[in-house]
PDB file of C-alpha atoms and ligand atoms in Angstrom:
ATOM      1  CA  UNK A   1      36.641   0.194  82.882  1.00 52.00           C
ATOM      2  CA  UNK A   2      37.455   2.762  80.218  1.00 54.00           C
ATOM      3  CA  UNK A   3      41.242   2.172  80.108  1.00 74.00           C
ATOM      4  CA  UNK A   4      41.242   3.686  76.605  1.00 93.00           C
ATOM      5  CA  UNK A   5      41.125   7.083  78.326  1.00 96.00           C
ATOM      6  CA  UNK A   6      44.364   6.575  80.259  1.00 95.00           C
ATOM      7  CA  UNK A   7      46.364   9.811  80.312  1.00 95.00           C
ATOM      8  CA  UNK A   8      43.670  11.731  78.421  1.00 97.00           C
ATOM      9  CA  UNK A   9      42.610  15.182  79.579  1.00 98.00           C
ATOM     10  CA  UNK A  10      38.842  15.431  80.015  1.00 98.00           C
ATOM     11  CA  UNK A  11      36.578  18.372  80.857  1.00 98.00           C
ATOM     12  CA  UNK A  12      33.175  17.468  82.314  1.00 99.00           C
ATOM     13  CA  UNK A  13      30.508  20.133  82.796  1.00 99.00           C
ATOM     14  CA  UNK A  14      27.912  19.359  85.445  1.00 98.00           C
ATOM     15  CA  UNK A  15      30.498  16.933  86.799  1.00 98.00           C
ATOM     16  CA  UNK A  16      29.567  17.436  90.458  1.00 98.00           C
ATOM     17  CA  UNK A  17      26.366  15.375  90.448  1.00 98.00           C
ATOM     18  CA  UNK A  18      24.539  12.450  88.866  1.00 98.00           C
ATOM     19  CA  UNK A  19      25.697  11.394  85.412  1.00 98.00           C
ATOM     20  CA  UNK A  20      28.590  13.891  85.354  1.00 98.00           C
ATOM     21  CA  UNK A  21      29.931  12.654  88.690  1.00 98.00           C
ATOM     22  CA  UNK A  22      29.625   9.038  87.546  1.00 98.00           C
ATOM     23  CA  UNK A  23      31.387   9.812  84.262  1.00 98.00           C
ATOM     24  CA  UNK A  24      34.128  11.616  86.209  1.00 98.00           C
ATOM     25  CA  UNK A  25      34.605   8.658  88.551  1.00 98.00           C
ATOM     26  CA  UNK A  26      34.771   6.164  85.687  1.00 98.00           C
ATOM     27  CA  UNK A  27      37.170   8.370  83.720  1.00 97.00           C
ATOM     28  CA  UNK A  28      39.466   8.628  86.747  1.00 97.00           C
ATOM     29  CA  UNK A  29      39.312   4.826  87.164  1.00 96.00           C
ATOM     30  CA  UNK A  30      40.444   4.566  83.561  1.00 96.00           C
ATOM     31  CA  UNK A  31      43.448   6.826  84.273  1.00 95.00           C
ATOM     32  CA  UNK A  32      42.166  10.078  82.742  1.00 97.00           C
ATOM     33  CA  UNK A  33      42.844  13.562  84.122  1.00 97.00           C
ATOM     34  CA  UNK A  34      39.499  15.210  84.829  1.00 98.00           C
ATOM     35  CA  UNK A  35      38.413  18.831  85.145  1.00 98.00           C
ATOM     36  CA  UNK A  36      35.071  18.908  86.954  1.00 98.00           C
ATOM     37  CA  UNK A  37      33.353  22.136  85.896  1.00 98.00           C
ATOM     38  CA  UNK A  38      30.168  22.946  87.790  1.00 98.00           C
ATOM     39  CA  UNK A  39      28.120  25.728  89.333  1.00 98.00           C
ATOM     40  CA  UNK A  40      28.055  23.612  92.505  1.00 98.00           C
ATOM     41  CA  UNK A  41      31.724  24.193  93.283  1.00 98.00           C
ATOM     42  CA  UNK A  42      31.488  22.748  96.846  1.00 98.00           C
ATOM     43  CA  UNK A  43      30.215  19.402  95.544  1.00 98.00           C
ATOM     44  CA  UNK A  44      32.747  19.445  92.709  1.00 98.00           C
ATOM     45  CA  UNK A  45      35.599  20.027  95.179  1.00 98.00           C
ATOM     46  CA  UNK A  46      34.347  17.256  97.464  1.00 98.00           C
ATOM     47  CA  UNK A  47      34.257  14.799  94.570  1.00 97.00           C
ATOM     48  CA  UNK A  48      37.691  15.913  93.365  1.00 97.00           C
ATOM     49  CA  UNK A  49      39.167  15.497  96.854  1.00 96.00           C
ATOM     50  CA  UNK A  50      37.708  11.995  97.200  1.00 95.00           C
ATOM     51  CA  UNK A  51      39.098  10.930  93.854  1.00 95.00           C
ATOM     52  CA  UNK A  52      42.483  12.650  94.229  1.00 93.00           C
ATOM     53  CA  UNK A  53      43.028  10.508  97.308  1.00 78.00           C
ATOM     54  CA  UNK A  54      44.151   7.656  95.059  1.00 73.00           C
ATOM     55  CA  UNK A  55      46.724   9.909  93.360  1.00 78.00           C
ATOM     56  CA  UNK A  56      44.512  10.752  90.380  1.00 79.00           C
ATOM     57  CA  UNK A  57      44.681  14.142  88.688  1.00 93.00           C
ATOM     58  CA  UNK A  58      41.274  15.731  89.280  1.00 97.00           C
ATOM     59  CA  UNK A  59      40.557  19.454  89.455  1.00 97.00           C
ATOM     60  CA  UNK A  60      37.328  21.222  90.358  1.00 98.00           C
ATOM     61  CA  UNK A  61      36.582  24.499  88.646  1.00 98.00           C
ATOM     62  CA  UNK A  62      33.593  26.786  89.219  1.00 98.00           C
ATOM     63  CA  UNK A  63      31.711  27.320  85.973  1.00 98.00           C
ATOM     64  CA  UNK A  64      28.267  28.488  84.994  1.00 98.00           C
ATOM     65  CA  UNK A  65      27.904  27.181  81.435  1.00 98.00           C
ATOM     66  CA  UNK A  66      25.447  29.994  80.648  1.00 98.00           C
ATOM     67  CA  UNK A  67      28.412  32.393  80.714  1.00 98.00           C
ATOM     68  CA  UNK A  68      30.319  32.086  77.414  1.00 98.00           C
ATOM     69  CA  UNK A  69      33.292  34.182  78.567  1.00 98.00           C
ATOM     70  CA  UNK A  70      33.625  32.132  81.770  1.00 98.00           C
ATOM     71  CA  UNK A  71      33.585  28.932  79.688  1.00 99.00           C
ATOM     72  CA  UNK A  72      36.394  30.331  77.491  1.00 98.00           C
ATOM     73  CA  UNK A  73      38.458  31.161  80.591  1.00 98.00           C
ATOM     74  CA  UNK A  74      37.882  27.747  82.190  1.00 98.00           C
ATOM     75  CA  UNK A  75      38.799  25.875  79.001  1.00 98.00           C
ATOM     76  CA  UNK A  76      41.901  28.042  78.533  1.00 98.00           C
ATOM     77  CA  UNK A  77      42.973  27.304  82.119  1.00 98.00           C
ATOM     78  CA  UNK A  78      42.507  23.547  81.627  1.00 98.00           C
ATOM     79  CA  UNK A  79      44.421  23.640  78.357  1.00 98.00           C
ATOM     80  CA  UNK A  80      47.224  25.773  79.839  1.00 98.00           C
ATOM     81  CA  UNK A  81      47.657  23.569  82.934  1.00 97.00           C
ATOM     82  CA  UNK A  82      47.047  20.146  81.395  1.00 97.00           C
ATOM     83  CA  UNK A  83      48.524  20.904  77.988  1.00 97.00           C
ATOM     84  CA  UNK A  84      45.461  19.839  75.985  1.00 98.00           C
ATOM     85  CA  UNK A  85      41.784  18.838  76.169  1.00 98.00           C
ATOM     86  CA  UNK A  86      41.065  15.420  74.672  1.00 98.00           C
ATOM     87  CA  UNK A  87      37.434  15.037  75.699  1.00 98.00           C
ATOM     88  CA  UNK A  88      34.753  17.626  76.372  1.00 99.00           C
ATOM     89  CA  UNK A  89      31.650  16.241  78.068  1.00 99.00           C
ATOM     90  CA  UNK A  90      29.038  18.954  77.585  1.00 98.00           C
ATOM     91  CA  UNK A  91      26.865  17.417  80.263  1.00 98.00           C
ATOM     92  CA  UNK A  92      25.414  20.167  82.515  1.00 98.00           C
ATOM     93  CA  UNK A  93      21.656  20.277  82.204  1.00 98.00           C
ATOM     94  CA  UNK A  94      18.406  21.139  83.948  1.00 98.00           C
ATOM     95  CA  UNK A  95      14.763  20.247  83.477  1.00 95.00           C
ATOM     96  CA  UNK A  96      11.610  22.284  83.952  1.00 95.00           C
ATOM     97  CA  UNK A  97       8.386  20.323  83.762  1.00 93.00           C
ATOM     98  CA  UNK A  98       4.834  21.380  83.020  1.00 94.00           C
ATOM     99  CA  UNK A  99       2.526  21.676  80.052  1.00 95.00           C
ATOM    100  CA  UNK A 100       3.185  24.543  77.655  1.00 97.00           C
ATOM    101  CA  UNK A 101      -0.060  26.317  78.594  1.00 96.00           C
ATOM    102  CA  UNK A 102       1.395  26.776  82.090  1.00 94.00           C
ATOM    103  CA  UNK A 103       4.868  27.951  81.006  1.00 94.00           C
ATOM    104  CA  UNK A 104       6.263  31.382  81.623  1.00 96.00           C
ATOM    105  CA  UNK A 105       8.893  32.755  79.276  1.00 97.00           C
ATOM    106  CA  UNK A 106      11.449  31.986  81.996  1.00 96.00           C
ATOM    107  CA  UNK A 107      10.459  28.298  81.844  1.00 95.00           C
ATOM    108  CA  UNK A 108      11.624  28.225  78.219  1.00 97.00           C
ATOM    109  CA  UNK A 109      14.668  30.434  78.657  1.00 98.00           C
ATOM    110  CA  UNK A 110      16.065  28.822  81.813  1.00 97.00           C
ATOM    111  CA  UNK A 111      16.190  25.476  80.020  1.00 98.00           C
ATOM    112  CA  UNK A 112      17.557  26.813  76.717  1.00 98.00           C
ATOM    113  CA  UNK A 113      20.212  28.862  78.554  1.00 98.00           C
ATOM    114  CA  UNK A 114      21.747  25.795  80.219  1.00 98.00           C
ATOM    115  CA  UNK A 115      20.913  22.841  77.947  1.00 98.00           C
ATOM    116  CA  UNK A 116      21.388  24.534  74.587  1.00 98.00           C
ATOM    117  CA  UNK A 117      23.498  27.664  75.049  1.00 98.00           C
ATOM    118  CA  UNK A 118      25.668  25.886  77.636  1.00 98.00           C
ATOM    119  CA  UNK A 119      26.516  23.267  75.005  1.00 99.00           C
ATOM    120  CA  UNK A 120      27.140  25.942  72.373  1.00 99.00           C
ATOM    121  CA  UNK A 121      29.437  27.811  74.772  1.00 99.00           C
ATOM    122  CA  UNK A 122      31.387  24.600  75.372  1.00 99.00           C
ATOM    123  CA  UNK A 123      31.809  24.058  71.656  1.00 99.00           C
ATOM    124  CA  UNK A 124      32.905  27.664  71.081  1.00 99.00           C
ATOM    125  CA  UNK A 125      35.475  27.410  73.881  1.00 99.00           C
ATOM    126  CA  UNK A 126      36.900  23.931  73.270  1.00 99.00           C
ATOM    127  CA  UNK A 127      36.467  23.085  69.563  1.00 99.00           C
ATOM    128  CA  UNK A 128      39.194  25.596  68.499  1.00 98.00           C
ATOM    129  CA  UNK A 129      41.571  24.000  71.012  1.00 98.00           C
ATOM    130  CA  UNK A 130      40.825  20.549  69.553  1.00 98.00           C
ATOM    131  CA  UNK A 131      41.216  21.843  66.001  1.00 98.00           C
ATOM    132  CA  UNK A 132      44.666  23.198  66.896  1.00 98.00           C
ATOM    133  CA  UNK A 133      45.584  19.853  68.504  1.00 98.00           C
ATOM    134  CA  UNK A 134      44.299  17.960  65.469  1.00 98.00           C
ATOM    135  CA  UNK A 135      42.296  15.642  67.724  1.00 98.00           C
ATOM    136  CA  UNK A 136      39.577  15.544  70.350  1.00 98.00           C
ATOM    137  CA  UNK A 137      36.094  14.251  71.120  1.00 98.00           C
ATOM    138  CA  UNK A 138      33.081  16.364  72.052  1.00 99.00           C
ATOM    139  CA  UNK A 139      30.330  14.397  73.788  1.00 99.00           C
ATOM    140  CA  UNK A 140      27.118  16.393  74.105  1.00 98.00           C
ATOM    141  CA  UNK A 141      24.568  15.089  76.576  1.00 98.00           C
ATOM    142  CA  UNK A 142      21.166  15.159  74.937  1.00 98.00           C
ATOM    143  CA  UNK A 143      18.451  12.707  76.017  1.00 98.00           C
ATOM    144  CA  UNK A 144      15.895  10.244  74.688  1.00 98.00           C
ATOM    145  CA  UNK A 145      13.745  13.390  74.864  1.00 98.00           C
ATOM    146  CA  UNK A 146      16.016  14.727  72.119  1.00 98.00           C
ATOM    147  CA  UNK A 147      15.131  11.844  69.813  1.00 98.00           C
ATOM    148  CA  UNK A 148      11.390  11.482  70.311  1.00 97.00           C
ATOM    149  CA  UNK A 149       8.549  13.786  71.293  1.00 94.00           C
ATOM    150  CA  UNK A 150       7.594  14.015  74.973  1.00 95.00           C
ATOM    151  CA  UNK A 151       4.792  15.531  77.005  1.00 95.00           C
ATOM    152  CA  UNK A 152       5.034  17.683  80.124  1.00 94.00           C
ATOM    153  CA  UNK A 153       8.603  18.813  79.375  1.00 95.00           C
ATOM    154  CA  UNK A 154       8.489  20.491  75.973  1.00 97.00           C
ATOM    155  CA  UNK A 155      11.227  23.079  76.610  1.00 97.00           C
ATOM    156  CA  UNK A 156      13.555  20.283  77.759  1.00 97.00           C
ATOM    157  CA  UNK A 157      12.707  18.134  74.748  1.00 98.00           C
ATOM    158  CA  UNK A 158      13.237  21.078  72.366  1.00 98.00           C
ATOM    159  CA  UNK A 159      16.653  21.861  73.877  1.00 98.00           C
ATOM    160  CA  UNK A 160      17.729  18.233  73.634  1.00 98.00           C
ATOM    161  CA  UNK A 161      16.513  17.888  70.006  1.00 98.00           C
ATOM    162  CA  UNK A 162      18.729  20.889  69.244  1.00 98.00           C
ATOM    163  CA  UNK A 163      21.693  19.219  70.962  1.00 99.00           C
ATOM    164  CA  UNK A 164      21.208  16.081  68.839  1.00 98.00           C
ATOM    165  CA  UNK A 165      21.000  18.226  65.683  1.00 98.00           C
ATOM    166  CA  UNK A 166      24.173  20.123  66.581  1.00 98.00           C
ATOM    167  CA  UNK A 167      26.025  16.897  67.352  1.00 99.00           C
ATOM    168  CA  UNK A 168      25.044  15.080  64.152  1.00 98.00           C
ATOM    169  CA  UNK A 169      25.805  18.027  61.868  1.00 98.00           C
ATOM    170  CA  UNK A 170      29.046  18.881  63.623  1.00 98.00           C
ATOM    171  CA  UNK A 171      30.196  15.263  63.569  1.00 98.00           C
ATOM    172  CA  UNK A 172      30.350  15.406  59.775  1.00 98.00           C
ATOM    173  CA  UNK A 173      32.024  18.837  59.630  1.00 98.00           C
ATOM    174  CA  UNK A 174      34.561  18.054  62.370  1.00 98.00           C
ATOM    175  CA  UNK A 175      35.922  14.982  60.604  1.00 98.00           C
ATOM    176  CA  UNK A 176      38.353  17.089  58.614  1.00 98.00           C
ATOM    177  CA  UNK A 177      39.929  18.302  61.882  1.00 98.00           C
ATOM    178  CA  UNK A 178      40.046  14.730  63.268  1.00 98.00           C
ATOM    179  CA  UNK A 179      37.644  15.855  65.987  1.00 98.00           C
ATOM    180  CA  UNK A 180      34.882  13.422  66.947  1.00 98.00           C
ATOM    181  CA  UNK A 181      31.393  14.428  68.045  1.00 99.00           C
ATOM    182  CA  UNK A 182      28.795  12.218  69.717  1.00 99.00           C
ATOM    183  CA  UNK A 183      25.372  12.760  71.253  1.00 98.00           C
ATOM    184  CA  UNK A 184      24.745  10.979  74.520  1.00 98.00           C
ATOM    185  CA  UNK A 185      21.068  10.085  74.914  1.00 98.00           C
ATOM    186  CA  UNK A 186      20.290   8.680  78.354  1.00 98.00           C
ATOM    187  CA  UNK A 187      16.939   7.007  78.956  1.00 98.00           C
ATOM    188  CA  UNK A 188      15.977   7.453  82.603  1.00 97.00           C
ATOM    189  CA  UNK A 189      18.915   7.487  85.012  1.00 98.00           C
ATOM    190  CA  UNK A 190      18.543   7.660  88.787  1.00 97.00           C
ATOM    191  CA  UNK A 191      20.010  11.125  89.521  1.00 97.00           C
ATOM    192  CA  UNK A 192      18.859  14.280  91.336  1.00 95.00           C
ATOM    193  CA  UNK A 193      17.454  15.746  88.085  1.00 95.00           C
ATOM    194  CA  UNK A 194      14.434  13.412  88.406  1.00 94.00           C
ATOM    195  CA  UNK A 195      13.241  15.588  91.271  1.00 91.00           C
ATOM    196  CA  UNK A 196      14.526  18.886  89.886  1.00 93.00           C
ATOM    197  CA  UNK A 197      18.203  18.768  90.804  1.00 95.00           C
ATOM    198  CA  UNK A 198      19.804  21.909  92.200  1.00 95.00           C
ATOM    199  CA  UNK A 199      18.624  24.347  89.526  1.00 96.00           C
ATOM    200  CA  UNK A 200      15.627  22.809  87.748  1.00 95.00           C
ATOM    201  CA  UNK A 201      11.915  22.642  88.501  1.00 91.00           C
ATOM    202  CA  UNK A 202      10.479  19.164  88.100  1.00 87.00           C
ATOM    203  CA  UNK A 203       7.144  17.980  89.444  1.00 84.00           C
ATOM    204  CA  UNK A 204       3.413  18.144  88.881  1.00 80.00           C
ATOM    205  CA  UNK A 205       0.923  20.372  90.652  1.00 77.00           C
ATOM    206  CA  UNK A 206      -0.671  18.509  93.532  1.00 79.00           C
ATOM    207  CA  UNK A 207       1.611  15.469  93.097  1.00 85.00           C
ATOM    208  CA  UNK A 208       4.026  14.840  95.975  1.00 85.00           C
ATOM    209  CA  UNK A 209       7.755  14.437  95.338  1.00 84.00           C
ATOM    210  CA  UNK A 210       7.514  10.774  96.415  1.00 87.00           C
ATOM    211  CA  UNK A 211       4.621  10.047  94.047  1.00 86.00           C
ATOM    212  CA  UNK A 212       6.532  11.755  91.266  1.00 83.00           C
ATOM    213  CA  UNK A 213       9.665   9.689  91.909  1.00 87.00           C
ATOM    214  CA  UNK A 214       7.516   6.554  92.039  1.00 88.00           C
ATOM    215  CA  UNK A 215       6.278   7.385  88.530  1.00 86.00           C
ATOM    216  CA  UNK A 216       9.903   7.596  87.315  1.00 90.00           C
ATOM    217  CA  UNK A 217      10.638   4.237  88.973  1.00 90.00           C
ATOM    218  CA  UNK A 218       8.047   2.628  86.693  1.00 89.00           C
ATOM    219  CA  UNK A 219      10.385   3.489  83.803  1.00 90.00           C
ATOM    220  CA  UNK A 220      13.108   1.324  85.391  1.00 92.00           C
ATOM    221  CA  UNK A 221      15.818   3.967  85.869  1.00 96.00           C
ATOM    222  CA  UNK A 222      19.423   2.839  85.596  1.00 98.00           C
ATOM    223  CA  UNK A 223      22.021   3.714  88.245  1.00 98.00           C
ATOM    224  CA  UNK A 224      24.397   6.458  87.142  1.00 98.00           C
ATOM    225  CA  UNK A 225      27.526   4.309  87.698  1.00 98.00           C
ATOM    226  CA  UNK A 226      26.278   1.574  85.393  1.00 98.00           C
ATOM    227  CA  UNK A 227      25.189   4.206  82.888  1.00 98.00           C
ATOM    228  CA  UNK A 228      28.658   5.809  82.894  1.00 98.00           C
ATOM    229  CA  UNK A 229      30.425   2.483  82.276  1.00 98.00           C
ATOM    230  CA  UNK A 230      28.208   1.658  79.288  1.00 98.00           C
ATOM    231  CA  UNK A 231      28.229   5.197  77.903  1.00 98.00           C
ATOM    232  CA  UNK A 232      32.030   5.459  78.020  1.00 98.00           C
ATOM    233  CA  UNK A 233      32.423   2.172  76.129  1.00 98.00           C
ATOM    234  CA  UNK A 234      30.241   3.633  73.368  1.00 98.00           C
ATOM    235  CA  UNK A 235      32.215   6.910  73.429  1.00 98.00           C
ATOM    236  CA  UNK A 236      35.447   4.959  72.917  1.00 98.00           C
ATOM    237  CA  UNK A 237      33.784   3.173  69.965  1.00 98.00           C
ATOM    238  CA  UNK A 238      32.980   6.676  68.663  1.00 98.00           C
ATOM    239  CA  UNK A 239      29.259   5.933  68.292  1.00 98.00           C
ATOM    240  CA  UNK A 240      27.344   8.898  66.837  1.00 98.00           C
ATOM    241  CA  UNK A 241      24.217   8.515  68.995  1.00 98.00           C
ATOM    242  CA  UNK A 242      24.647   6.748  72.298  1.00 98.00           C
ATOM    243  CA  UNK A 243      21.448   5.406  73.856  1.00 98.00           C
ATOM    244  CA  UNK A 244      21.759   3.890  77.339  1.00 98.00           C
ATOM    245  CA  UNK A 245      19.957   1.818  78.627  1.00 98.00           C
ATOM    246  CA  UNK A 246      19.851   0.112  75.227  1.00 97.00           C
ATOM    247  CA  UNK A 247      16.191  -0.930  75.498  1.00 96.00           C
ATOM    248  CA  UNK A 248      15.201   2.729  74.924  1.00 97.00           C
ATOM    249  CA  UNK A 249      16.374   2.231  71.324  1.00 97.00           C
ATOM    250  CA  UNK A 250      13.064   0.430  70.724  1.00 97.00           C
ATOM    251  CA  UNK A 251      11.216   3.713  71.249  1.00 96.00           C
ATOM    252  CA  UNK A 252      13.613   5.562  68.933  1.00 97.00           C
ATOM    253  CA  UNK A 253      13.174   2.954  66.163  1.00 97.00           C
ATOM    254  CA  UNK A 254       9.403   2.966  66.653  1.00 96.00           C
ATOM    255  CA  UNK A 255       9.310   6.751  66.392  1.00 96.00           C
ATOM    256  CA  UNK A 256      11.258   6.692  63.115  1.00 96.00           C
ATOM    257  CA  UNK A 257       9.208   3.864  61.604  1.00 97.00           C
ATOM    258  CA  UNK A 258       5.783   4.904  62.839  1.00 97.00           C
ATOM    259  CA  UNK A 259       5.758   8.431  64.306  1.00 96.00           C
ATOM    260  CA  UNK A 260       1.960   8.421  64.500  1.00 97.00           C
ATOM    261  CA  UNK A 261       2.118   5.455  66.875  1.00 96.00           C
ATOM    262  CA  UNK A 262       4.458   7.253  69.311  1.00 95.00           C
ATOM    263  CA  UNK A 263       2.155  10.274  69.274  1.00 96.00           C
ATOM    264  CA  UNK A 264      -0.749   7.973  70.188  1.00 96.00           C
ATOM    265  CA  UNK A 265       1.372   6.486  72.996  1.00 95.00           C
ATOM    266  CA  UNK A 266       2.122   9.991  74.251  1.00 96.00           C
ATOM    267  CA  UNK A 267      -1.587  10.759  74.413  1.00 97.00           C
ATOM    268  CA  UNK A 268      -1.954   7.818  76.781  1.00 96.00           C
ATOM    269  CA  UNK A 269       1.009   9.032  78.868  1.00 93.00           C
ATOM    270  CA  UNK A 270      -0.435  12.545  79.055  1.00 95.00           C
ATOM    271  CA  UNK A 271      -3.856  11.202  80.050  1.00 95.00           C
ATOM    272  CA  UNK A 272      -2.189   9.266  82.912  1.00 91.00           C
ATOM    273  CA  UNK A 273      -0.212  12.356  83.996  1.00 88.00           C
ATOM    274  CA  UNK A 274      -3.380  14.465  84.081  1.00 91.00           C
ATOM    275  CA  UNK A 275      -5.280  11.739  85.962  1.00 91.00           C
ATOM    276  CA  UNK A 276      -2.458  11.597  88.527  1.00 85.00           C
ATOM    277  CA  UNK A 277      -2.776  15.358  89.060  1.00 82.00           C
ATOM    278  CA  UNK A 278      -6.560  15.142  89.339  1.00 79.00           C
ATOM    279  CA  UNK A 279      -6.428  12.210  91.813  1.00 79.00           C
ATOM    280  CA  UNK A 280      -3.777  13.882  93.961  1.00 68.00           C
ATOM    281  CA  UNK A 281      -5.700  17.178  93.973  1.00 66.00           C
ATOM    282  CA  UNK A 282      -8.993  15.520  95.051  1.00 67.00           C
TER     283      UNK A 282
HETATM  284  N1  NAD B 301      19.007  11.544  84.719  1.00 83.59           N
HETATM  285  C1  NAD B 301      18.311  11.314  83.632  1.00 83.59           C
HETATM  286  O1  NAD B 301      17.363  10.519  83.627  1.00 83.59           O
HETATM  287  C2  NAD B 301      18.679  12.009  82.345  1.00 83.59           C
HETATM  288  C3  NAD B 301      18.043  11.581  81.173  1.00 83.59           C
HETATM  289  C4  NAD B 301      18.371  12.196  79.978  1.00 83.59           C
HETATM  290  C5  NAD B 301      19.307  13.204  79.949  1.00 83.59           C
HETATM  291  N2  NAD B 301      19.900  13.611  81.102  1.00 83.59           N
HETATM  292  C6  NAD B 301      20.878  14.695  81.011  1.00 83.59           C
HETATM  293  O2  NAD B 301      22.064  14.316  81.659  1.00 83.59           O
HETATM  294  C7  NAD B 301      22.765  15.496  82.084  1.00 83.59           C
HETATM  295  C8  NAD B 301      23.191  15.338  83.518  1.00 83.59           C
HETATM  296  O3  NAD B 301      22.030  15.331  84.345  1.00 83.59           O
HETATM  297  P1  NAD B 301      21.889  14.459  85.676  1.00 83.59           P
HETATM  298  O4  NAD B 301      20.812  13.512  85.462  1.00 83.59           O
HETATM  299  O5  NAD B 301      23.208  13.974  86.100  1.00 83.59           O
HETATM  300  O6  NAD B 301      21.326  15.576  86.665  1.00 83.59           O
HETATM  301  P2  NAD B 301      21.964  16.257  87.976  1.00 83.59           P
HETATM  302  O7  NAD B 301      20.989  17.287  88.395  1.00 83.59           O
HETATM  303  O8  NAD B 301      22.375  15.215  88.941  1.00 83.59           O
HETATM  304  O9  NAD B 301      23.295  16.949  87.415  1.00 83.59           O
HETATM  305  C9  NAD B 301      23.283  18.105  86.648  1.00 83.59           C
HETATM  306  C10 NAD B 301      24.562  18.864  86.945  1.00 83.59           C
HETATM  307  O10 NAD B 301      24.603  20.020  86.108  1.00 83.59           O
HETATM  308  C11 NAD B 301      25.019  21.120  86.910  1.00 83.59           C
HETATM  309  N3  NAD B 301      24.530  22.357  86.337  1.00 83.59           N
HETATM  310  C12 NAD B 301      23.253  22.767  86.161  1.00 83.59           C
HETATM  311  N4  NAD B 301      23.225  23.993  85.633  1.00 83.59           N
HETATM  312  C13 NAD B 301      24.508  24.372  85.447  1.00 83.59           C
HETATM  313  C14 NAD B 301      25.126  25.526  84.908  1.00 83.59           C
HETATM  314  N5  NAD B 301      24.396  26.579  84.506  1.00 83.59           N
HETATM  315  N6  NAD B 301      26.469  25.570  84.836  1.00 83.59           N
HETATM  316  C15 NAD B 301      27.226  24.514  85.282  1.00 83.59           C
HETATM  317  N7  NAD B 301      26.698  23.404  85.807  1.00 83.59           N
HETATM  318  C16 NAD B 301      25.351  23.332  85.883  1.00 83.59           C
HETATM  319  C17 NAD B 301      24.415  20.854  88.283  1.00 83.59           C
HETATM  320  O11 NAD B 301      25.064  21.591  89.290  1.00 83.59           O
HETATM  321  C18 NAD B 301      24.631  19.351  88.399  1.00 83.59           C
HETATM  322  O12 NAD B 301      25.896  19.058  88.927  1.00 83.59           O
HETATM  323  C19 NAD B 301      21.819  16.654  81.825  1.00 83.59           C
HETATM  324  O13 NAD B 301      22.166  17.286  80.615  1.00 83.59           O
HETATM  325  C20 NAD B 301      20.467  15.972  81.696  1.00 83.59           C
HETATM  326  O14 NAD B 301      19.571  16.731  80.929  1.00 83.59           O
HETATM  327  C21 NAD B 301      19.607  13.037  82.305  1.00 83.59           C
END
């Protein structure tokens, strides 16, 4: 349990589902005050009610991270009511799958608007608060897809590479304000995003949702609760890049040592994906 967060004020975007909900639950267990900020306000309120039952301080707030002004207002409200913001988990995200030759402009923009601009809006709203406090920790959820190339989800991968770049650069700059910055890079975690979540579009033409989920299962997804426990330990250690499950680090190291090898591996993955489509269509 992350008891190092006891009494800390935390703001979790996308906190109503999956990884965000698991982070919220673990933070509350550790004694933190949590603001759950999500577009899915009903789910956020339900989670907050369940957790408040034990006397914890949890608040649900409706927020669409694509709206910079709304993010400013939500952060100001949290700061005004809780006195400070110690941790910002810039976690809201969506995925849109498909090969680039099938993308519409909206397939790029929908992903960039949430995964990249949503993170930027969080930084713009909360970093000044942390600078004034002289402390804070911004944890941006990227992905393994932000560390290595992928196929069939290029817009997602591009947005997550940008989040890693922002986090690493900002980490160095923010040191002088005593603000910490980390990039959270989950491998595959069993959450609704694997089948599109509430706002994304994940799947392959002709491949059923069950077949698609079965393909994810081959990558041994981790449960979100276990992920949150491990990720929060690494956050408290102030790791720069947090990869959970740890075995995904092998792919990251391989990509840095021998990028041509990962590209060859991706060709195999893409071939399998295309075969799956062809078999399902026939
Ligand atoms: N699950 C995985 O395997 C995995 C792997 C790598 C990275 N991630 C990242 O982890 C983060 C959390 O995803 P998850 O797996 O828990 O998925 P999820 O679909 O369960 O949760 C995503 C949450 O973000 C919220 N959200 C989406 N758009 C929003 C917006 N515009 N404004 C506010 N909230 C919004 C959703 O309502 C939902 O609560 C995402 O950034 C995702 O890209 C997940």
